[in-house]
Short mmCIF file of C-alpha atoms in Angstrom, two decimals:
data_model
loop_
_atom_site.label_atom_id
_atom_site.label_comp_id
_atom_site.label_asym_id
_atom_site.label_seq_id
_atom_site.Cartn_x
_atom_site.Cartn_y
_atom_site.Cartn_z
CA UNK A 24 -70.66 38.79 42.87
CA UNK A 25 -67.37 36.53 42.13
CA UNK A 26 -65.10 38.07 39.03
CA UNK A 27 -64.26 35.97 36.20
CA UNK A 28 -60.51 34.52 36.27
CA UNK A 29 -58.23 34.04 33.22
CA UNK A 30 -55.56 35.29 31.39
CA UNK A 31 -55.41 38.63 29.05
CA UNK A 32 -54.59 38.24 25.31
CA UNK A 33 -51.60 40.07 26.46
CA UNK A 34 -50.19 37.18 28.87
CA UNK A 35 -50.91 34.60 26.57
CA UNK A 36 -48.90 36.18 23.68
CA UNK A 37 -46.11 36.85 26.41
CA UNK A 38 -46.09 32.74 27.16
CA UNK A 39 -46.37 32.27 23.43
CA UNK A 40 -43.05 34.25 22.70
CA UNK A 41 -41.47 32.57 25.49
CA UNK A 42 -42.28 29.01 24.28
CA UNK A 43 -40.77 29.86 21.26
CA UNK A 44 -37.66 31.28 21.78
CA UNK A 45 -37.47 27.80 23.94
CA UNK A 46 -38.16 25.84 21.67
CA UNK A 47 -36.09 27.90 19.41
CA UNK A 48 -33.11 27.84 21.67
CA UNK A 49 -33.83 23.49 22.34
CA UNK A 50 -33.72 23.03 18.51
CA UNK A 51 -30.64 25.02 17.87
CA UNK A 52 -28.62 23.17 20.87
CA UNK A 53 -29.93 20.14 19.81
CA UNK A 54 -28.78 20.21 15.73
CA UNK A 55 -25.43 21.55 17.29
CA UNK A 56 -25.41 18.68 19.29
CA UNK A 57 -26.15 16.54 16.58
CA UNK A 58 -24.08 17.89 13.58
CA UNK A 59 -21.01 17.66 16.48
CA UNK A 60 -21.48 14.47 16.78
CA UNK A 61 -22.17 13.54 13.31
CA UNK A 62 -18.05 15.70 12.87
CA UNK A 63 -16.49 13.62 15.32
CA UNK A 64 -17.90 10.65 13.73
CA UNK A 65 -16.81 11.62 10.39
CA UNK A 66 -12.90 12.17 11.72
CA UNK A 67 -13.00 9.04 13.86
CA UNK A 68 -14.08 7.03 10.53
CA UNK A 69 -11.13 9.03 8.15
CA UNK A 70 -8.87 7.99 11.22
CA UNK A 71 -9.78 4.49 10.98
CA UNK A 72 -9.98 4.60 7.27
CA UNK A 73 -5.98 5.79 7.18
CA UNK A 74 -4.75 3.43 9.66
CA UNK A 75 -6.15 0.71 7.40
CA UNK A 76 -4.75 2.10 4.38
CA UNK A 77 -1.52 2.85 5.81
CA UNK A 78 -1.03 -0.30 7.50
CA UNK A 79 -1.34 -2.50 3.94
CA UNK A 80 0.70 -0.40 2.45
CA UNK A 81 3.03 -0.43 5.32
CA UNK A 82 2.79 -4.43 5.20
CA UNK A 83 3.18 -5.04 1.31
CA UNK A 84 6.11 -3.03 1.45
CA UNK A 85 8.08 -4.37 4.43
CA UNK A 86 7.90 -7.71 2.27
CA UNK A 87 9.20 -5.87 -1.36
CA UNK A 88 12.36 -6.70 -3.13
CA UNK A 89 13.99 -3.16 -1.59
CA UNK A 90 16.36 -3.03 -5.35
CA UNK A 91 12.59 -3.34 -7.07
CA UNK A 92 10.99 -0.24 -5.86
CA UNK A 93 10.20 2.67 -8.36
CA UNK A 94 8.37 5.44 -8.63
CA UNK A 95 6.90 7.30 -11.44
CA UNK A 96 4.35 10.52 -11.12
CA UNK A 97 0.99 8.91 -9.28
CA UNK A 98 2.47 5.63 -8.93
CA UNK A 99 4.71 3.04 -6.68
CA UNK A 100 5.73 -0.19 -8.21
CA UNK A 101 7.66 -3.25 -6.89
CA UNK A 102 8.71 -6.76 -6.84
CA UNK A 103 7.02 -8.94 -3.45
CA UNK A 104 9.63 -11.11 -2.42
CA UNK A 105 8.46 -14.62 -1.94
CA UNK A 106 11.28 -16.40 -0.14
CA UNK A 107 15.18 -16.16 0.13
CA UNK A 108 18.18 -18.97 0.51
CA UNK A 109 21.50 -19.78 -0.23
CA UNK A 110 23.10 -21.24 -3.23
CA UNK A 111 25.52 -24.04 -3.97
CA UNK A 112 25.63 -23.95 -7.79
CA UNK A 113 24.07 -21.86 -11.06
CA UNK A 114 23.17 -23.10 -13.97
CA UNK A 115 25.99 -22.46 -16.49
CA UNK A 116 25.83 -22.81 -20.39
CA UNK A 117 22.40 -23.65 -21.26
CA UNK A 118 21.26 -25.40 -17.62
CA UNK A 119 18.29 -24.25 -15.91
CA UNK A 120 18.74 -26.00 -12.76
CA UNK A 121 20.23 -23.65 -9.44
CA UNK A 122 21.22 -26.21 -6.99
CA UNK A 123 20.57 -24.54 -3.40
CA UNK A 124 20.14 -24.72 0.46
CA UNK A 125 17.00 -25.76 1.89
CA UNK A 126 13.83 -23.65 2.45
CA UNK A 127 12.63 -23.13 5.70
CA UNK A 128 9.54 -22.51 4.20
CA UNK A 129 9.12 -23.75 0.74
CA UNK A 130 7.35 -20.27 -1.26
CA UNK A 131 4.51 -21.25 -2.91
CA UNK A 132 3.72 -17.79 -5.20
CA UNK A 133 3.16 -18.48 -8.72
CA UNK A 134 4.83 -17.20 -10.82
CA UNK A 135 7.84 -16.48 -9.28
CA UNK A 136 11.26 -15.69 -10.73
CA UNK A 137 14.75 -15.91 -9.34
CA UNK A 138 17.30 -13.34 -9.07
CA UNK A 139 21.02 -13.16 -8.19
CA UNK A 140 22.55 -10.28 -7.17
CA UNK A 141 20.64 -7.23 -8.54
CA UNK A 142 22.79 -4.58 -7.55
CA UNK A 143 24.26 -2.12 -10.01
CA UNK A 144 22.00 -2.99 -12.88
CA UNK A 145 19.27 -0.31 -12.81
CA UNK A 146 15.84 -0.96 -11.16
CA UNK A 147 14.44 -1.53 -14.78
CA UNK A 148 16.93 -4.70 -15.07
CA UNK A 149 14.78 -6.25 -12.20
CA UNK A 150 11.26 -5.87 -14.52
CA UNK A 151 13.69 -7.03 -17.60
CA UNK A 152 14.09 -10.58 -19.44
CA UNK A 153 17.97 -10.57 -20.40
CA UNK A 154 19.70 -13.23 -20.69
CA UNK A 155 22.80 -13.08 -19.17
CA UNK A 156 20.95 -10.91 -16.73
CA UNK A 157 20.05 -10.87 -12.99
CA UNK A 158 16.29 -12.56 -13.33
CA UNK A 159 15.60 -16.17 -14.28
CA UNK A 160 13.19 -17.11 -16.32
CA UNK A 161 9.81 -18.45 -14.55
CA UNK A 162 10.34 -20.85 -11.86
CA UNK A 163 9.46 -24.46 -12.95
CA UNK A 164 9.47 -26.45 -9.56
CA UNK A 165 11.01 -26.23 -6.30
CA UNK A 166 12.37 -29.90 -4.85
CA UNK A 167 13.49 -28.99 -1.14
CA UNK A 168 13.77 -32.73 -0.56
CA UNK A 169 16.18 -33.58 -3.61
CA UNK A 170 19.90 -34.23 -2.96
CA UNK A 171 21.07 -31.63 -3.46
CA UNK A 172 17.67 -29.45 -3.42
CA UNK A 173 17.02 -27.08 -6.46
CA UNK A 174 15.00 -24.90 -8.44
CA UNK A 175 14.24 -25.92 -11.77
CA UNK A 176 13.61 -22.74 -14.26
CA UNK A 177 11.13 -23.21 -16.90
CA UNK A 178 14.20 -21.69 -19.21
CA UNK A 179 17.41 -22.02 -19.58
CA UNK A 180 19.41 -18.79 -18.13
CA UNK A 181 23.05 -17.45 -17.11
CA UNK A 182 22.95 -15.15 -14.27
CA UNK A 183 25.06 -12.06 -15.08
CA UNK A 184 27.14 -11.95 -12.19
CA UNK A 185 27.44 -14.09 -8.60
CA UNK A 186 26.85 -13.26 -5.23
CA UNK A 187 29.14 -12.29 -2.53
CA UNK A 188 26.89 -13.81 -0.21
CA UNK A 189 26.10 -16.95 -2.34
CA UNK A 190 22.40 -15.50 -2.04
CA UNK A 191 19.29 -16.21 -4.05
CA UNK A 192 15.84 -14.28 -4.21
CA UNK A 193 12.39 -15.59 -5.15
CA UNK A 194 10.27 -12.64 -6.25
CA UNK A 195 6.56 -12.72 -7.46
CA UNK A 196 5.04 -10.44 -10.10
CA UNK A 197 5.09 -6.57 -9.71
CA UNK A 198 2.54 -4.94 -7.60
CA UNK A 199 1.72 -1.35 -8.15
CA UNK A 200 -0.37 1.36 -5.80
CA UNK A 201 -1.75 4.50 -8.66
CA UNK A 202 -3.78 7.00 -7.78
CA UNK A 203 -6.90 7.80 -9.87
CA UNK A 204 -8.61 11.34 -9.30
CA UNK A 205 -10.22 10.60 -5.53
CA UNK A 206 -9.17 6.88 -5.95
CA UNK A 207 -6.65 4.85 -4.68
CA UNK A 208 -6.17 1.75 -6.54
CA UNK A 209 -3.99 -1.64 -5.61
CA UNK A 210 -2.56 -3.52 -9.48
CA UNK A 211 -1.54 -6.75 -9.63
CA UNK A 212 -1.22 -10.33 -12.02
CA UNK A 213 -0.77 -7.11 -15.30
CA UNK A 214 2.74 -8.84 -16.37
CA UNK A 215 6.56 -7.44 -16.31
CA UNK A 216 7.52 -4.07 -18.05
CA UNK A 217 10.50 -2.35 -18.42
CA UNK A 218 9.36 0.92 -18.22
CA UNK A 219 7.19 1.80 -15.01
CA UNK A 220 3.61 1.43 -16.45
CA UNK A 221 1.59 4.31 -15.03
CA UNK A 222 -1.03 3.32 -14.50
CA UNK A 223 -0.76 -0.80 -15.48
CA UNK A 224 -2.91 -2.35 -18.06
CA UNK A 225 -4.42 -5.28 -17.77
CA UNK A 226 -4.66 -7.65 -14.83
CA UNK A 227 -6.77 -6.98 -12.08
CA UNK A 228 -7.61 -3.66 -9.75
CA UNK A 229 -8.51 -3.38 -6.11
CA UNK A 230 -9.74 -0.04 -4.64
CA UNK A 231 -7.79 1.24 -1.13
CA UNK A 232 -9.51 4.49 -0.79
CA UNK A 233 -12.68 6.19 -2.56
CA UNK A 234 -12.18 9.67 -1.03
CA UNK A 235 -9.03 10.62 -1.53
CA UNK A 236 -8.44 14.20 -2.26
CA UNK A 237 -5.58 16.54 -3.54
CA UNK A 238 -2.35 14.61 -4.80
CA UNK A 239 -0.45 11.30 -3.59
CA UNK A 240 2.97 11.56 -2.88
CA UNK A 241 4.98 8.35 -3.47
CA UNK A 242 9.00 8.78 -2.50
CA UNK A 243 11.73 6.03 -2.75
CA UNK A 244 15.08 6.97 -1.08
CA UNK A 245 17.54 4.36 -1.77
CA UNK A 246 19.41 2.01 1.16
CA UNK A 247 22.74 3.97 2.73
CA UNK A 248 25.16 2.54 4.51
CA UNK A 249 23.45 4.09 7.71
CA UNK A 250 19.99 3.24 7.16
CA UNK A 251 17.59 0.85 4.86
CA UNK A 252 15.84 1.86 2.18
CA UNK A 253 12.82 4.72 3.24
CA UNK A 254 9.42 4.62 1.18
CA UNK A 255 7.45 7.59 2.28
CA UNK A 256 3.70 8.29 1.19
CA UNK A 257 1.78 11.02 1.95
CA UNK A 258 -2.12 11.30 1.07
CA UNK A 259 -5.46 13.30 2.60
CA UNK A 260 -9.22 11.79 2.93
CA UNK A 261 -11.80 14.02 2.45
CA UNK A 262 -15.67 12.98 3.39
CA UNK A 263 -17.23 13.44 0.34
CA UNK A 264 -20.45 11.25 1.21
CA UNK A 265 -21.30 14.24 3.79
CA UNK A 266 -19.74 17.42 1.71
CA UNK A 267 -17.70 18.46 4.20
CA UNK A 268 -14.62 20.53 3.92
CA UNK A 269 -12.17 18.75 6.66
CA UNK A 270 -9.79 16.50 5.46
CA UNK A 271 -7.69 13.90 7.03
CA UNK A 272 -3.80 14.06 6.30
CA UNK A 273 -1.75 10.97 6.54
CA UNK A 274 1.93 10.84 6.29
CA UNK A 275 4.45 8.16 6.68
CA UNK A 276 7.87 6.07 6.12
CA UNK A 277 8.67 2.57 5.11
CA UNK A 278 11.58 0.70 6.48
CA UNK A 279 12.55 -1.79 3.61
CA UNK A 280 14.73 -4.49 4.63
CA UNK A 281 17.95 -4.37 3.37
CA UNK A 282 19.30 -8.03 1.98
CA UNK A 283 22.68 -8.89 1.16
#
């Protein structure tokens, strides 16, 4: 007579255990595996993120009036420079006409303003309207063709003092970077102000960053007679889409390009 074959009750709880500390073991290397991956593609994206950042900040700036840039608390605020040449005459009494040297490249910002020598009048001269003082009035037209060529101001004005260099400056209106709580905001077109508006009213608002975390740190160090004038920011990105803790730390420094 042939015995039956099987398995005990015992065995088969054995293989049960064993399946599941398996499949307990599987699942565990597996959400390691994933939430790993799901890190590395968190940093990669705050890497990218602050190389983006960075580099438009980097790029505005490099093209600022270097005399223009303040800073105030949570924000950085300067003058883009539009275009640069030589003059031949300035207006005097009540003219409005500055007779110059040809454009390469005739700027085409509007508005733009002109300004002669701005050295040694305060960085709050620059956002100013006095007349005698070191910014025009609004640019009127540009004639690069005209003999001589000039730049007609929409108002008269009497530049308070002459270059060295015979230079003049075309700048555009102020552009400001402010931090807002975990945002990093762009400001531009909100007008001139003498005092460093923090943050700027009016105009129009772009967003650089969404997740920024902890404090800015905007720093102007003026132009030596070594170096050019340094902007350094510092800021950290935080993922807050995912909750987690790691941050991303970004700090760096601005040559500004010195100009006679």
């Amino acid at each position: 007579m042939l015995r039956a074959r099987g398995f005990t009750l015992i065995e088969l709880i054995m293989v049960i255990v064993l399946l599941a500390i398996v499949a307990t073991v599987s699942v565990r290397f597996v959400t390691l595996s994933t939430r790993g991956a799901l890190d590395v593609s968190a940093r990669q994206q705050r890497a990218l993120q602050a190389v983006v950042i960075s580099e438009q900040i980097t790029r505005e700036l490099r093209e600022a009036f270097p005399l223009s840039i303040r800073t105030s608390g949570e924000c950085l605020e300067w003058l883009p420079l539009e275009g640069a040449t030589g003059y031949t005459s300035l207006p005097t009494g009540g003219g409005s006409r500055i007779e110059i040297v040809p454009f390469d490249t005739v700027p085409s910002a509007s508005p733009m303003r002109a300004i002669v020598y701005g050295y040694g009048t305060g960085t709050d001269a620059l956002y100013g309207n006095s007349n005698p003082g070191p910014v025009s009035s609004p640019v009127a037209n540009i004639d690069n063709t005209a003999s001589p060529p000039f730049i007609e101001l929409q108002a008269p004005h009497r530049f308070a003092e002459r270059s060295p260099e015979r230079r003049v400056f075309l700048v555009g209106e102020p552009v400001s970077l402010c931090q807002s709580g975990r945002y990093l905001y762009r400001y531009s077109g909100y007008g001139r102000n003498t005092s460093q508006p923090v943050p700027p009213a009016g105009g129009s608002r772009e967003v650089l960053s969404a997740n920024v975390t902890g404090t800015v740190d905007f720093t102007y160090l003026p132009a030596t007679f070594q170096r050019a004038a340094v902007v350094q920011f510092t800021y950290t990105l935080r993922d807050y889409e995912t909750g987690s803790d790691e941050t991303t730390t970004v700090s760096q420094e601005v040559q500004i390009r010195n100009v006679p």
